[in-house]
Short mmCIF file of N, CA and C in Angstrom, two decimals:
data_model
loop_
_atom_site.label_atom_id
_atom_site.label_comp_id
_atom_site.label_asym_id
_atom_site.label_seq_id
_atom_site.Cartn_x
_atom_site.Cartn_y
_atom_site.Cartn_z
N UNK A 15 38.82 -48.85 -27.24
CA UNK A 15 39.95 -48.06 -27.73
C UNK A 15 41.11 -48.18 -26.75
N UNK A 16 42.29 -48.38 -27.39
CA UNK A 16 43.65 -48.56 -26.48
C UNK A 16 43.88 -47.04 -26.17
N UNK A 17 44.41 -47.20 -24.27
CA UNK A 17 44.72 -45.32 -24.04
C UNK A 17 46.08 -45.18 -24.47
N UNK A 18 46.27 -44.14 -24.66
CA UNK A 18 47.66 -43.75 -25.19
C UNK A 18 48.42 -43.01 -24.08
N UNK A 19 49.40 -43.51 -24.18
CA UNK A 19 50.14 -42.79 -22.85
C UNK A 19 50.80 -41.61 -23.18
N UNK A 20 50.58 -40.71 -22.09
CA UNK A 20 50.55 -39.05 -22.16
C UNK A 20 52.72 -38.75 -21.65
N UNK A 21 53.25 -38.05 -22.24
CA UNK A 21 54.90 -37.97 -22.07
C UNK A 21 55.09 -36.76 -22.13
N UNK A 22 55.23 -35.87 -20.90
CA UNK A 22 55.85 -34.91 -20.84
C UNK A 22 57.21 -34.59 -21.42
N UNK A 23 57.74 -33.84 -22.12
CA UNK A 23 59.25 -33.71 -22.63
C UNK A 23 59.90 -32.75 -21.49
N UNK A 24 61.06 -33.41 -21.14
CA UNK A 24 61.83 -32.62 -19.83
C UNK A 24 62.13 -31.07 -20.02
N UNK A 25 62.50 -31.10 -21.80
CA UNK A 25 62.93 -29.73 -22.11
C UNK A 25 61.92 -28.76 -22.17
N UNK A 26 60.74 -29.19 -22.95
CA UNK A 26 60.17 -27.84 -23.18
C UNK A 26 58.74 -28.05 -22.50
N UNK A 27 58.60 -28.92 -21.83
CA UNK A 27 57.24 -29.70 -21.52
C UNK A 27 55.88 -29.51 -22.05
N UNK A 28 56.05 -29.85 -23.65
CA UNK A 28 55.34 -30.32 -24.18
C UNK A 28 54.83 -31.38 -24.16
N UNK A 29 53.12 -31.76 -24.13
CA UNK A 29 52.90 -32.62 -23.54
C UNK A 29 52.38 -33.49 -25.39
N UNK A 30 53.29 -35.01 -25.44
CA UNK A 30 52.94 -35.64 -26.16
C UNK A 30 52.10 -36.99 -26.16
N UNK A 31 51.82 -37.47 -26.88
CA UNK A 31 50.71 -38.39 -27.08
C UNK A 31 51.66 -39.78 -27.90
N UNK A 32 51.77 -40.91 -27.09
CA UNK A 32 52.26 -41.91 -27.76
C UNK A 32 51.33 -43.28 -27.97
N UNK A 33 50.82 -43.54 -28.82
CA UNK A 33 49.28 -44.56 -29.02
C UNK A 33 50.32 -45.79 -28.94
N UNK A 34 49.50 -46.82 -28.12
CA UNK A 34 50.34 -48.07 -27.73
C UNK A 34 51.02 -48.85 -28.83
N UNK A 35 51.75 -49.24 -28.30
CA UNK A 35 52.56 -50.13 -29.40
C UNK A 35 53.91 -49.58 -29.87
N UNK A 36 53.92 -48.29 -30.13
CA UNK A 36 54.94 -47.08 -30.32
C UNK A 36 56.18 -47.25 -29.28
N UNK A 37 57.59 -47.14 -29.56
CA UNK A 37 58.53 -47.17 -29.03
C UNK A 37 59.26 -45.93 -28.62
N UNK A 38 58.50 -45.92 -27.23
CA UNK A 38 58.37 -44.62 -26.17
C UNK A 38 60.39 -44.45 -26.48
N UNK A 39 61.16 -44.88 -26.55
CA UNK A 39 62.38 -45.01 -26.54
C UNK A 39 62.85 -44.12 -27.37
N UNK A 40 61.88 -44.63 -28.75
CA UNK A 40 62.84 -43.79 -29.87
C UNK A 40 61.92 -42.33 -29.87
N UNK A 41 61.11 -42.50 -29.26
CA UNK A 41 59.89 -41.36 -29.71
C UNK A 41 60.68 -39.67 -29.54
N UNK A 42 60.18 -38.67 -30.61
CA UNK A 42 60.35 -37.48 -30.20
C UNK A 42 59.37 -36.70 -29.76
N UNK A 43 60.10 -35.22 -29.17
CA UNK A 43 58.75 -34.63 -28.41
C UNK A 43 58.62 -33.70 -30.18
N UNK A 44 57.10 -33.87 -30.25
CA UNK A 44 56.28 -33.15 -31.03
C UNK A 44 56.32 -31.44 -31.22
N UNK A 45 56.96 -30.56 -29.93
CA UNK A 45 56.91 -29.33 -30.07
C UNK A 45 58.42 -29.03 -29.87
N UNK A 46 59.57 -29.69 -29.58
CA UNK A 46 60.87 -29.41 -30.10
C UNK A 46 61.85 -30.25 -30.09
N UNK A 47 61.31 -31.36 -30.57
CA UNK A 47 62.04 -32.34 -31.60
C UNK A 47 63.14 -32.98 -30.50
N UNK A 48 63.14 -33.06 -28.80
CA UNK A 48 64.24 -33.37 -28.63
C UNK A 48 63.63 -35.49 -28.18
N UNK A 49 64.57 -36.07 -27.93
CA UNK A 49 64.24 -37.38 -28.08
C UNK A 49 63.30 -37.59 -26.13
N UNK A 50 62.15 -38.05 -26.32
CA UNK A 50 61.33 -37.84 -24.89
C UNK A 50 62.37 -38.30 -23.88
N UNK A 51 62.78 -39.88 -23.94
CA UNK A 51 63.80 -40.58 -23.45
C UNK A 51 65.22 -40.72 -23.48
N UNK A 52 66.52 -40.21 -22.91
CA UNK A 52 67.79 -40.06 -23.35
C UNK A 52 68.38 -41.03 -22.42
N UNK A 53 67.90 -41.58 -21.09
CA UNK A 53 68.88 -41.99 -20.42
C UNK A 53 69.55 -41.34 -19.44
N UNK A 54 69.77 -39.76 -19.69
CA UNK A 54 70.08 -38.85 -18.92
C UNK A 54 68.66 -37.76 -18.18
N UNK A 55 68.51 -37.98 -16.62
CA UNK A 55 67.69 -37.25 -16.02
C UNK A 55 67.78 -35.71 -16.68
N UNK A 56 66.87 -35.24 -16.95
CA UNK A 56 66.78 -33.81 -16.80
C UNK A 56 66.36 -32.94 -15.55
N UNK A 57 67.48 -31.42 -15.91
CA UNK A 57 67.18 -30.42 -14.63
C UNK A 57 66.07 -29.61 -14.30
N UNK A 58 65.00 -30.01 -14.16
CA UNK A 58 63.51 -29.35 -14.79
C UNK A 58 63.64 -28.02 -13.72
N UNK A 59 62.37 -27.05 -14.05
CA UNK A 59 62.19 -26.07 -13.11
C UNK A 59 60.54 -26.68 -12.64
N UNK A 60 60.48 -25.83 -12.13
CA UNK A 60 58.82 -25.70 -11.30
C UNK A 60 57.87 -25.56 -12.35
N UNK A 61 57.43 -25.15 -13.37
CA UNK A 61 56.57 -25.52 -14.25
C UNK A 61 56.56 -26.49 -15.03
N UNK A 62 58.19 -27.16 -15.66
CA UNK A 62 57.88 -28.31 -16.00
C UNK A 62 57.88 -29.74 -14.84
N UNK A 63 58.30 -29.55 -14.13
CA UNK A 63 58.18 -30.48 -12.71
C UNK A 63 56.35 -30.61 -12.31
N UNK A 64 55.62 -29.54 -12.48
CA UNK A 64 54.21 -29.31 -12.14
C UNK A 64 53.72 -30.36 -13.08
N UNK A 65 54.29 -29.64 -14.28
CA UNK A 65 53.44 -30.32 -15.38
C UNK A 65 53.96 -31.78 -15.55
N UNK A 66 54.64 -32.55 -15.67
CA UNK A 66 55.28 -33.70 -15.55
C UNK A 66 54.37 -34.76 -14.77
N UNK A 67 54.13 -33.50 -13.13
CA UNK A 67 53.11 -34.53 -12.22
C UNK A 67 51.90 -35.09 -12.38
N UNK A 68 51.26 -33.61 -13.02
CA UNK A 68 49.62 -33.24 -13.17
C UNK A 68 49.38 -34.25 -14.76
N UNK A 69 50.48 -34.17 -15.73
CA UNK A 69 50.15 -34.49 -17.03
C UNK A 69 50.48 -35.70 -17.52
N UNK A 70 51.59 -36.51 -17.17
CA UNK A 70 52.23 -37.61 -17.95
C UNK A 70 51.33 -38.80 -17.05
N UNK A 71 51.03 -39.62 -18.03
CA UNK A 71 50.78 -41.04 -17.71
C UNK A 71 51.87 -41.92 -17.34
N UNK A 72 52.90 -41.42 -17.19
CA UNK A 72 54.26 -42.08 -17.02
C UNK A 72 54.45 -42.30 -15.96
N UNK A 73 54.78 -42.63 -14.61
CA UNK A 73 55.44 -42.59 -13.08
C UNK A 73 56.11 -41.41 -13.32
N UNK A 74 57.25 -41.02 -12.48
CA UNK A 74 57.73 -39.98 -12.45
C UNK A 74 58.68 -39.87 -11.32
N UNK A 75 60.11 -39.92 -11.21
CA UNK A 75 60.85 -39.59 -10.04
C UNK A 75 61.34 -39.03 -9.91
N UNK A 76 61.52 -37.55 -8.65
CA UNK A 76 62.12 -36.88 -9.00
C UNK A 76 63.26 -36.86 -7.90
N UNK A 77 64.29 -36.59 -8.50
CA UNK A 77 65.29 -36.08 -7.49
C UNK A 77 65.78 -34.70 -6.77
N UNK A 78 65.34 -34.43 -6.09
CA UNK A 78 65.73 -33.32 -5.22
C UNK A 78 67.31 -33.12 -4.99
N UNK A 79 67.89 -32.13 -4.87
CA UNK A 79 69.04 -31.63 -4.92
C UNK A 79 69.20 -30.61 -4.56
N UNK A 80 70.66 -30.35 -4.56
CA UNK A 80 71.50 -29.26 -4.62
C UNK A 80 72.92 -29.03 -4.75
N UNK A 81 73.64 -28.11 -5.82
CA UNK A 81 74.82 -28.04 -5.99
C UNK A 81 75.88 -28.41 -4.81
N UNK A 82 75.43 -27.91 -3.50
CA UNK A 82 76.46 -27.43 -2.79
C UNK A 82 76.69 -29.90 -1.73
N UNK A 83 75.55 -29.93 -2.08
CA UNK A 83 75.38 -31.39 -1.44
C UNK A 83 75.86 -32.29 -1.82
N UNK A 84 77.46 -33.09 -0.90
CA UNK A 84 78.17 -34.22 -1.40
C UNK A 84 77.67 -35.19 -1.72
N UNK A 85 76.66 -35.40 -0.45
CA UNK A 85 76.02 -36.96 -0.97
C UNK A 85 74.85 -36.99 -2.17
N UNK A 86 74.27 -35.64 -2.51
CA UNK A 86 73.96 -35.31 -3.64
C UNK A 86 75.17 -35.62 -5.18
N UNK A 87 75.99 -35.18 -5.31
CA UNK A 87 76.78 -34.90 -6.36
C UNK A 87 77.06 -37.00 -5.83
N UNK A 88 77.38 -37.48 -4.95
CA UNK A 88 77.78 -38.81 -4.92
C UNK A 88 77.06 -39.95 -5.64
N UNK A 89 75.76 -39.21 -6.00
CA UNK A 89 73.89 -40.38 -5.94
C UNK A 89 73.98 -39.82 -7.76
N UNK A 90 74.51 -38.96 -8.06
CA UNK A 90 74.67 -38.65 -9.33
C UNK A 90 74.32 -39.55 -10.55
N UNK A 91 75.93 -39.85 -10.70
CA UNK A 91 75.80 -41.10 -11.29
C UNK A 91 75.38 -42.19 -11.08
N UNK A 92 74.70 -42.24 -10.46
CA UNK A 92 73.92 -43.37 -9.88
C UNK A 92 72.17 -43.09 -10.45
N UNK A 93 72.17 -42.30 -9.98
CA UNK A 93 70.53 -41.78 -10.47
C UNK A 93 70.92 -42.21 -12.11
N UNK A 94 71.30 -41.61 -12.70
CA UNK A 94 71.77 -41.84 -13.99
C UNK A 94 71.67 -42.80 -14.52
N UNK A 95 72.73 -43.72 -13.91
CA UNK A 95 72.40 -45.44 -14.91
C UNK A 95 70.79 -46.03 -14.12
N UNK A 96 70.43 -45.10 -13.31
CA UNK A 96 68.94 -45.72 -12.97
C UNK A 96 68.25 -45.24 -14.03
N UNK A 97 68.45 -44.03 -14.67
CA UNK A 97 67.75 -43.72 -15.37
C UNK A 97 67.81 -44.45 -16.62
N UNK A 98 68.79 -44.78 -17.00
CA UNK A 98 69.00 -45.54 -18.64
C UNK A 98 68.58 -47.01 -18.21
N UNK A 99 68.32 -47.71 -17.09
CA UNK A 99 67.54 -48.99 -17.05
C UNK A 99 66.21 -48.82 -17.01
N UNK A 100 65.95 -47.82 -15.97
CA UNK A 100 64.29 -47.44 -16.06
C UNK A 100 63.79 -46.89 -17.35
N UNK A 101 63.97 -45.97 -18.04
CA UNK A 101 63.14 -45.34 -18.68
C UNK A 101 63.11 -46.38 -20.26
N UNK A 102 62.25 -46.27 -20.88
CA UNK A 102 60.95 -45.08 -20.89
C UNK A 102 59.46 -45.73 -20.23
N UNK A 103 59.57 -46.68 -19.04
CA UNK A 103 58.82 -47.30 -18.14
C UNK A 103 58.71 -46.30 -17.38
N UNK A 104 59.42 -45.43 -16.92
CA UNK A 104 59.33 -44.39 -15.92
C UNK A 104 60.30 -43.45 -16.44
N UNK A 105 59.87 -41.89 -15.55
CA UNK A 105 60.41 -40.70 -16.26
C UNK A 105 61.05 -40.35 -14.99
N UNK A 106 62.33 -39.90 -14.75
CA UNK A 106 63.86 -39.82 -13.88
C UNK A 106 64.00 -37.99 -14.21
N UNK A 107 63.91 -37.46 -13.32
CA UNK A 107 64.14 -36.13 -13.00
C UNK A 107 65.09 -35.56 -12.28
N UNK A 108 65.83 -34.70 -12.03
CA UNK A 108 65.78 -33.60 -11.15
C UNK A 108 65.63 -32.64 -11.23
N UNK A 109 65.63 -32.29 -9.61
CA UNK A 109 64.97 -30.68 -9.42
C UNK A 109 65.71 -30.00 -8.38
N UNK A 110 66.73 -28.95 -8.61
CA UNK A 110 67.54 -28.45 -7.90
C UNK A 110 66.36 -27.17 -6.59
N UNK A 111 66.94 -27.75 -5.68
CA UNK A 111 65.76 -27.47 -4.45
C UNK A 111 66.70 -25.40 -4.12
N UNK A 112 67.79 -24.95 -4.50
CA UNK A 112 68.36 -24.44 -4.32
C UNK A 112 67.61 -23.45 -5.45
N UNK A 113 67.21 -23.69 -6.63
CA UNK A 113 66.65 -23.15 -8.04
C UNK A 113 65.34 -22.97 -7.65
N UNK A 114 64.64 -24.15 -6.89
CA UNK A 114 63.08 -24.04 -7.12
C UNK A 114 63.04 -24.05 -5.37
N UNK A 115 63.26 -23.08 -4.85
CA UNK A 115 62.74 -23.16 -3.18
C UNK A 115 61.43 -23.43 -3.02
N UNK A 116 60.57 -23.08 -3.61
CA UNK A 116 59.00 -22.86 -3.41
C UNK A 116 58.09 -24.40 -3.73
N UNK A 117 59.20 -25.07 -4.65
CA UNK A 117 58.89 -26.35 -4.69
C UNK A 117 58.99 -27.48 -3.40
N UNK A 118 60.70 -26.90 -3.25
CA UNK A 118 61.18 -28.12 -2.49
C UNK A 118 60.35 -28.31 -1.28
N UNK A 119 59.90 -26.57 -0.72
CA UNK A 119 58.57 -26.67 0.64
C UNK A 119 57.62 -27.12 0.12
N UNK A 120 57.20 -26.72 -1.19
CA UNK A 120 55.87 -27.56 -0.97
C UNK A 120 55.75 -29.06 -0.94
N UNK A 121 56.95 -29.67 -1.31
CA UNK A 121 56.93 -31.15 -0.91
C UNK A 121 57.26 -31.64 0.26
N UNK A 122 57.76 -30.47 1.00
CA UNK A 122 57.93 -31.07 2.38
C UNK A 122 59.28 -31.27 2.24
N UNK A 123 60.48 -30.80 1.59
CA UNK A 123 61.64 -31.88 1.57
C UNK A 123 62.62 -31.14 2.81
N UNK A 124 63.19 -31.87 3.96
CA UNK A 124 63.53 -31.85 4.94
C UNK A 124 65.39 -32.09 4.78
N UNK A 125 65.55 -32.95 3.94
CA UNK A 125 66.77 -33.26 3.40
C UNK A 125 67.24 -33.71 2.16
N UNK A 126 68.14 -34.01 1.86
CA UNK A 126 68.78 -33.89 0.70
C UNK A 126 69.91 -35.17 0.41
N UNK A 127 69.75 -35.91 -0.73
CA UNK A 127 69.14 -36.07 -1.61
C UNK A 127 67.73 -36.46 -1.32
N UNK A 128 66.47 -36.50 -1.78
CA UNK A 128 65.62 -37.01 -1.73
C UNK A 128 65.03 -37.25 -3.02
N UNK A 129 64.28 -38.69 -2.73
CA UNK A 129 63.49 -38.98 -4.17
C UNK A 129 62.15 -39.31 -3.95
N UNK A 130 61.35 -38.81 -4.66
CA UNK A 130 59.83 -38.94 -4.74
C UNK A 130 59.54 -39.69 -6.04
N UNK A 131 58.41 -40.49 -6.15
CA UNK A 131 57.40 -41.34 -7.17
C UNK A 131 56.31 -41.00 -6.97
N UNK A 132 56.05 -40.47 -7.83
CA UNK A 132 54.39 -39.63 -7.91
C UNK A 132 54.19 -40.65 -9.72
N UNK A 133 53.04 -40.95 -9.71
CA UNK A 133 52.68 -41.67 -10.33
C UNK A 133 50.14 -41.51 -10.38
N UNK A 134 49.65 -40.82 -11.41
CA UNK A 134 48.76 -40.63 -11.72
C UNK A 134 48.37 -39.15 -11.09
N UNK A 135 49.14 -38.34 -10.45
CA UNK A 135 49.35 -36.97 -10.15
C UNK A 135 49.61 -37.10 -8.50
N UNK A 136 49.82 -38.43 -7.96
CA UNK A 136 50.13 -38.66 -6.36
C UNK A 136 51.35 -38.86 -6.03
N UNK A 137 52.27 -38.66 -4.58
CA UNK A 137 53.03 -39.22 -4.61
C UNK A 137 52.99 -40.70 -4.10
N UNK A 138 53.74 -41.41 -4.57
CA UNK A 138 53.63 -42.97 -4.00
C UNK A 138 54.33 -43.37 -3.13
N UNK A 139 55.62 -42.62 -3.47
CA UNK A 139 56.81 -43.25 -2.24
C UNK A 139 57.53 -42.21 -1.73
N UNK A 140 58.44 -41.76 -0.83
CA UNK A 140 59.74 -41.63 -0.93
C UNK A 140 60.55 -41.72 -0.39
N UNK A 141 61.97 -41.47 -0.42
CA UNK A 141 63.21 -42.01 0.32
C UNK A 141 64.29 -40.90 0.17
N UNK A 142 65.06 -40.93 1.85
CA UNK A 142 65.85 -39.70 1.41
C UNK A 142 67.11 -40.42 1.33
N UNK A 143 68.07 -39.67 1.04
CA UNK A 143 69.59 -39.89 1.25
C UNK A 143 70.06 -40.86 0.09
N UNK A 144 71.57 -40.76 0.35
CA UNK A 144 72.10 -41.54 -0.95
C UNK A 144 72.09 -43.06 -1.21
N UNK A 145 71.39 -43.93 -2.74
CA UNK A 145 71.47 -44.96 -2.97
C UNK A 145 72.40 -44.83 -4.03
N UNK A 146 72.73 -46.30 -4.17
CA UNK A 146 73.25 -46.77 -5.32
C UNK A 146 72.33 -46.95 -6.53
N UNK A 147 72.72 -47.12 -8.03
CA UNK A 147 72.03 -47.68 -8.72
C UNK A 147 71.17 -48.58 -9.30
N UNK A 148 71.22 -49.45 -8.19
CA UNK A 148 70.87 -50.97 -8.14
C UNK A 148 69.54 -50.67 -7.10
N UNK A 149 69.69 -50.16 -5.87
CA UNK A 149 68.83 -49.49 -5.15
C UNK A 149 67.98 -49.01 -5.80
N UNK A 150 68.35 -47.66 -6.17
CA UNK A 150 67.01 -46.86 -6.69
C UNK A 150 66.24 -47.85 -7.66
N UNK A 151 66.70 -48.94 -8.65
CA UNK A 151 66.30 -49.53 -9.47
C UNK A 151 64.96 -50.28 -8.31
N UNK A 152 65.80 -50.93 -7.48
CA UNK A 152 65.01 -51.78 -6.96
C UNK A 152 63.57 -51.20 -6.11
N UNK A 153 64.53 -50.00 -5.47
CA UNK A 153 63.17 -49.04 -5.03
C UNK A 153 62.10 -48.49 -5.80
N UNK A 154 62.23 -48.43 -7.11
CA UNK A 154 61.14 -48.24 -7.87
C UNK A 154 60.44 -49.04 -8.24
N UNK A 155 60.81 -50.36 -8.66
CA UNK A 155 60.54 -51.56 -8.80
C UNK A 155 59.81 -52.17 -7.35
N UNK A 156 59.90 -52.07 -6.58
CA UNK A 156 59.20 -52.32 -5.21
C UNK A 156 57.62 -51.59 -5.52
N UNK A 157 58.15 -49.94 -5.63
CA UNK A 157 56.52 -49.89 -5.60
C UNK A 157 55.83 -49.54 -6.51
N UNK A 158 56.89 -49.92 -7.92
CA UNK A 158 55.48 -49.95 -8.85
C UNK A 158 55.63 -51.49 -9.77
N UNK A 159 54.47 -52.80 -9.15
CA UNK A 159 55.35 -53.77 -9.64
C UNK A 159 54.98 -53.94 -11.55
N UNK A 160 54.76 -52.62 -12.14
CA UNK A 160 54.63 -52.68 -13.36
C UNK A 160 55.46 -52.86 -13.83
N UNK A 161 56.44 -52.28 -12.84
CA UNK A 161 57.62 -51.46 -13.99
C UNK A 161 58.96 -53.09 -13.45
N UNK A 162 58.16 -54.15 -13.42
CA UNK A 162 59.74 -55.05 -12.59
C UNK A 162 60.19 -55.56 -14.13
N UNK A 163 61.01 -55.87 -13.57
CA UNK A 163 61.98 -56.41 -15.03
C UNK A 163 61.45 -57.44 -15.70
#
């Protein structure tokens, strides 16, 4: 039997079921209809960030933040068009560390921007401070060589 890969939805984190072959792209989430994949990272909180880690068969990156952080607001758009090349190979997050304090310690995050790849409920990589779009592409692509072009 082919496994079906498990897709957290950013909005309501409902956890859906896509049986191979299916075009994770166009797919919707099953419990509120929004499209799994947009291209645009979503602002998750701490329960859907949990669940995202623990549940999706997907990779998973998240971006750490905060409003008040230039080189944050700079990595922006950048995270962004990472996200519309990566996905729906990988799932592009953030997580405002200012919203979810209890998170950002439990990952240890020391500075800001930072990005983590947690991938089968681990983390795999991470890297702090601001990249470009081409970067983050490539930094994900480094360590997961599933996801190379």
């Amino acid at each position: 039997m082919a496994q079906q890969n498990l897709v957290v939805c950013s909005k309501c984190g409902g956890v859906n079921r896509l049986p191979p072959g299916r075009d994770a792209g166009e797919a919707k989430c099953g419990k509120c209809g929004t499209r799994l994949f947009s291209g645009h990272p979503q602002d998750v909180d701490a329960e859907i960030f949990d669940r995202q880690i623990a549940r999706s068969s997907v990779p998973v990156v998240v971006d750490v933040w905060a409003p008040w952080c230039g080189p944050c607001k700079m990595m922006a758009p950048a995270y962004e068009a990472a996200a519309n090349e990566l996905e729906p190979l990988v799932r592009l997050v953030k997580l405002n560390s200012d919203n979810e304090q209890a998170v950002a310690a439990r990952l240890g995050i020391r500075s800001i921007p930072t990005m983590i790849l947690f991938h089968g409920g681990r983390e795999i990589a991470r890297a702090s401070g601001a990249m470009s779009a081409s970067q983050i592409v490539r930094w994900v692509r480094d360590h997961l060589p599933t996801v190379a072009a």
